[in-house]
Structure formats: structure tokens, C-alpha cells
């Protein structure tokens, strides 16, 4: 079993829809949770990070962490064609430098 | 966030040869990381490079195959040695932000094809 599981998609939604991207994990020591966006032929770009449980909002993006369920989510409101990319979750334990990545979900927003 | 550049951006190499990838950061950073991203796959950490010490390799990666240099706080190189088609991948360097979450920032990647 992988430490971090992420549905690879692909996921295709119409412009303006609310998008929900999710990851589950097995290591209860993970404390820091990140979401990266990767456009085709580019390096991953850090979108958001959260510590422990709770929500964090940044514009149209909301990250949620439920440590009791070992489940994290990224919501995109009012999705735009420019949001079309692969979204990767990543997480790490307290005191560890190593990030563990999910497989990435390929998202397409259709105009 | 740090600005990271990589050279070359892409290359096509013959099996049995070696390629050295350079990573340059616009600010001094303690930790630099090298990842591999195979087609349709996620990122796999190859090794962590601290300035002035030997790189720390992850399980499945060895120094003879992926030697790393870290001569100063803004630069690192990764060499892919004795290449085979299985080494065809995107190679990414990243740096530690130094912030509380130790979030990492990535370079644009080097797309390697081995024929």
C-alpha cells in the first residue's frame, strides 16, 4: 500500500464548477500537507500548505485536512480553464525534510 | 519563493553515456533535493544534498548511478550515469523554503530521453 493515495483521474469539469481533489494517507505521523499544481512541461508550483487539521483558504482555493480520517482535500471554486493542470498532494512528518507525493490528479476545465 | 533554474531543459542521449544536470538557485539555501518524475507518475525523491556533506540517497538510488555535487549554497549537479532507456524521465531539483512547513519549491525540470 502506498503511503499517499490520489486518484489520477483524469477529471473533466465545465468552467465555473466547484472542483474537489482528494488524497488519503496511511502514515499518522504526517503533520504538514501541501498542494502543488503542475502545468504540462513545467515544474510543480506550490499552491497551499496546511499544518495539522483544519481549513485554509486562499482566493478560490480551499485546503482541508481531516487527520482523524487521514484525508485531505483541495477545493477550487469558480474553476477556470487556466486551472487545467495536474494537482499533486504532498505531505511530511514533523522534523522530516522528505516530502511524500501522491500520484497527481489530471484536471481539465472545459470552457 | 526562490527562483530555480535548470540546465539543460531537455536532452536526448544514447544508452551508456552520462548526463550532468545543473540546478541554480537565486538565493542561498541549506537543503536541495533531486527528484525523478517518470511519465504519468508522481515525484520520487532521489537524494537530498547539503552543502559540504555527502548526499543522502533514498532506497533504490545509489551514488554510483546518480552522483551529486553541492559545491556551494546556490548550486548543485546531478549526474545520470551509464544511462539506459529506463532512465528516461523528468529530473527536478527543489529547495527547502526554510519556512516553518519546510515547503519545497521546484525548478522547471530536465526532460531526459535515452535511446
PDB file of C-alpha atoms in Angstrom, chain B residues 1-69:
ATOM      1  CA  UNK B   1       9.916  31.967  -3.031  1.00  0.00           C
ATOM      2  CA  UNK B   2      13.272  31.067  -4.571  1.00  0.00           C
ATOM      3  CA  UNK B   3      13.826  31.210  -8.316  1.00  0.00           C
ATOM      4  CA  UNK B   4      15.323  27.976  -9.580  1.00  0.00           C
ATOM      5  CA  UNK B   5      16.792  27.283 -12.993  1.00  0.00           C
ATOM      6  CA  UNK B   6      17.945  24.009 -14.501  1.00  0.00           C
ATOM      7  CA  UNK B   7      20.185  23.170 -17.421  1.00  0.00           C
ATOM      8  CA  UNK B   8      19.661  21.571 -19.827  1.00  0.00           C
ATOM      9  CA  UNK B   9      15.892  21.837 -20.143  1.00  0.00           C
ATOM     10  CA  UNK B  10      15.860  18.698 -22.253  1.00  0.00           C
ATOM     11  CA  UNK B  11      18.255  16.270 -23.855  1.00  0.00           C
ATOM     12  CA  UNK B  12      18.289  13.110 -25.909  1.00  0.00           C
ATOM     13  CA  UNK B  13      21.158  10.792 -25.019  1.00  0.00           C
ATOM     14  CA  UNK B  14      22.447   7.424 -26.123  1.00  0.00           C
ATOM     15  CA  UNK B  15      22.489   4.495 -23.778  1.00  0.00           C
ATOM     16  CA  UNK B  16      25.727   4.008 -21.899  1.00  0.00           C
ATOM     17  CA  UNK B  17      26.537   7.708 -21.755  1.00  0.00           C
ATOM     18  CA  UNK B  18      26.202  10.127 -18.829  1.00  0.00           C
ATOM     19  CA  UNK B  19      24.441  13.463 -18.451  1.00  0.00           C
ATOM     20  CA  UNK B  20      25.036  16.114 -15.817  1.00  0.00           C
ATOM     21  CA  UNK B  21      22.106  18.329 -14.871  1.00  0.00           C
ATOM     22  CA  UNK B  22      22.721  21.677 -13.227  1.00  0.00           C
ATOM     23  CA  UNK B  23      20.491  23.426 -10.716  1.00  0.00           C
ATOM     24  CA  UNK B  24      20.988  27.088  -9.824  1.00  0.00           C
ATOM     25  CA  UNK B  25      19.085  28.993  -7.116  1.00  0.00           C
ATOM     26  CA  UNK B  26      18.891  32.765  -6.786  1.00  0.00           C
ATOM     27  CA  UNK B  27      19.409  32.690  -3.025  1.00  0.00           C
ATOM     28  CA  UNK B  28      21.386  30.656  -0.532  1.00  0.00           C
ATOM     29  CA  UNK B  29      19.584  27.544   0.638  1.00  0.00           C
ATOM     30  CA  UNK B  30      20.541  24.800   3.050  1.00  0.00           C
ATOM     31  CA  UNK B  31      18.735  21.854   1.546  1.00  0.00           C
ATOM     32  CA  UNK B  32      18.471  20.907  -2.108  1.00  0.00           C
ATOM     33  CA  UNK B  33      16.628  17.885  -3.395  1.00  0.00           C
ATOM     34  CA  UNK B  34      16.654  15.879  -6.594  1.00  0.00           C
ATOM     35  CA  UNK B  35      13.505  14.122  -7.809  1.00  0.00           C
ATOM     36  CA  UNK B  36      12.592  11.904 -10.706  1.00  0.00           C
ATOM     37  CA  UNK B  37       9.186  12.018 -12.368  1.00  0.00           C
ATOM     38  CA  UNK B  38       8.603   9.183 -14.781  1.00  0.00           C
ATOM     39  CA  UNK B  39       5.910   9.536 -17.454  1.00  0.00           C
ATOM     40  CA  UNK B  40       2.461   9.681 -15.852  1.00  0.00           C
ATOM     41  CA  UNK B  41       3.921   9.113 -12.409  1.00  0.00           C
ATOM     42  CA  UNK B  42       4.404  11.169  -9.313  1.00  0.00           C
ATOM     43  CA  UNK B  43       7.633  12.545  -7.942  1.00  0.00           C
ATOM     44  CA  UNK B  44      10.156  10.199  -6.377  1.00  0.00           C
ATOM     45  CA  UNK B  45      12.953  11.602  -4.252  1.00  0.00           C
ATOM     46  CA  UNK B  46      16.389  10.515  -5.424  1.00  0.00           C
ATOM     47  CA  UNK B  47      18.575  12.241  -2.849  1.00  0.00           C
ATOM     48  CA  UNK B  48      18.978  15.183  -0.511  1.00  0.00           C
ATOM     49  CA  UNK B  49      22.048  17.390  -0.903  1.00  0.00           C
ATOM     50  CA  UNK B  50      23.518  19.554   1.837  1.00  0.00           C
ATOM     51  CA  UNK B  51      26.403  21.856   1.115  1.00  0.00           C
ATOM     52  CA  UNK B  52      29.680  20.454   2.387  1.00  0.00           C
ATOM     53  CA  UNK B  53      28.495  16.922   3.028  1.00  0.00           C
ATOM     54  CA  UNK B  54      27.734  13.760   1.113  1.00  0.00           C
ATOM     55  CA  UNK B  55      24.293  13.495  -0.415  1.00  0.00           C
ATOM     56  CA  UNK B  56      21.768  11.233   1.282  1.00  0.00           C
ATOM     57  CA  UNK B  57      20.204   8.757  -1.137  1.00  0.00           C
ATOM     58  CA  UNK B  58      16.756   7.205  -0.929  1.00  0.00           C
ATOM     59  CA  UNK B  59      16.179   3.493  -1.135  1.00  0.00           C
ATOM     60  CA  UNK B  60      16.661   2.286  -4.682  1.00  0.00           C
ATOM     61  CA  UNK B  61      19.076   5.037  -5.683  1.00  0.00           C
ATOM     62  CA  UNK B  62      22.865   4.745  -5.433  1.00  0.00           C
ATOM     63  CA  UNK B  63      25.704   7.190  -5.671  1.00  0.00           C
ATOM     64  CA  UNK B  64      27.438   5.332  -8.500  1.00  0.00           C
ATOM     65  CA  UNK B  65      24.397   5.784 -10.704  1.00  0.00           C
ATOM     66  CA  UNK B  66      23.369   9.280  -9.554  1.00  0.00           C
ATOM     67  CA  UNK B  67      26.411  11.155  -8.241  1.00  0.00           C
ATOM     68  CA  UNK B  68      25.545  14.565  -6.825  1.00  0.00           C
ATOM     69  CA  UNK B  69      27.695  17.592  -6.146  1.00  0.00           C
TER      70      UNK B  69
END
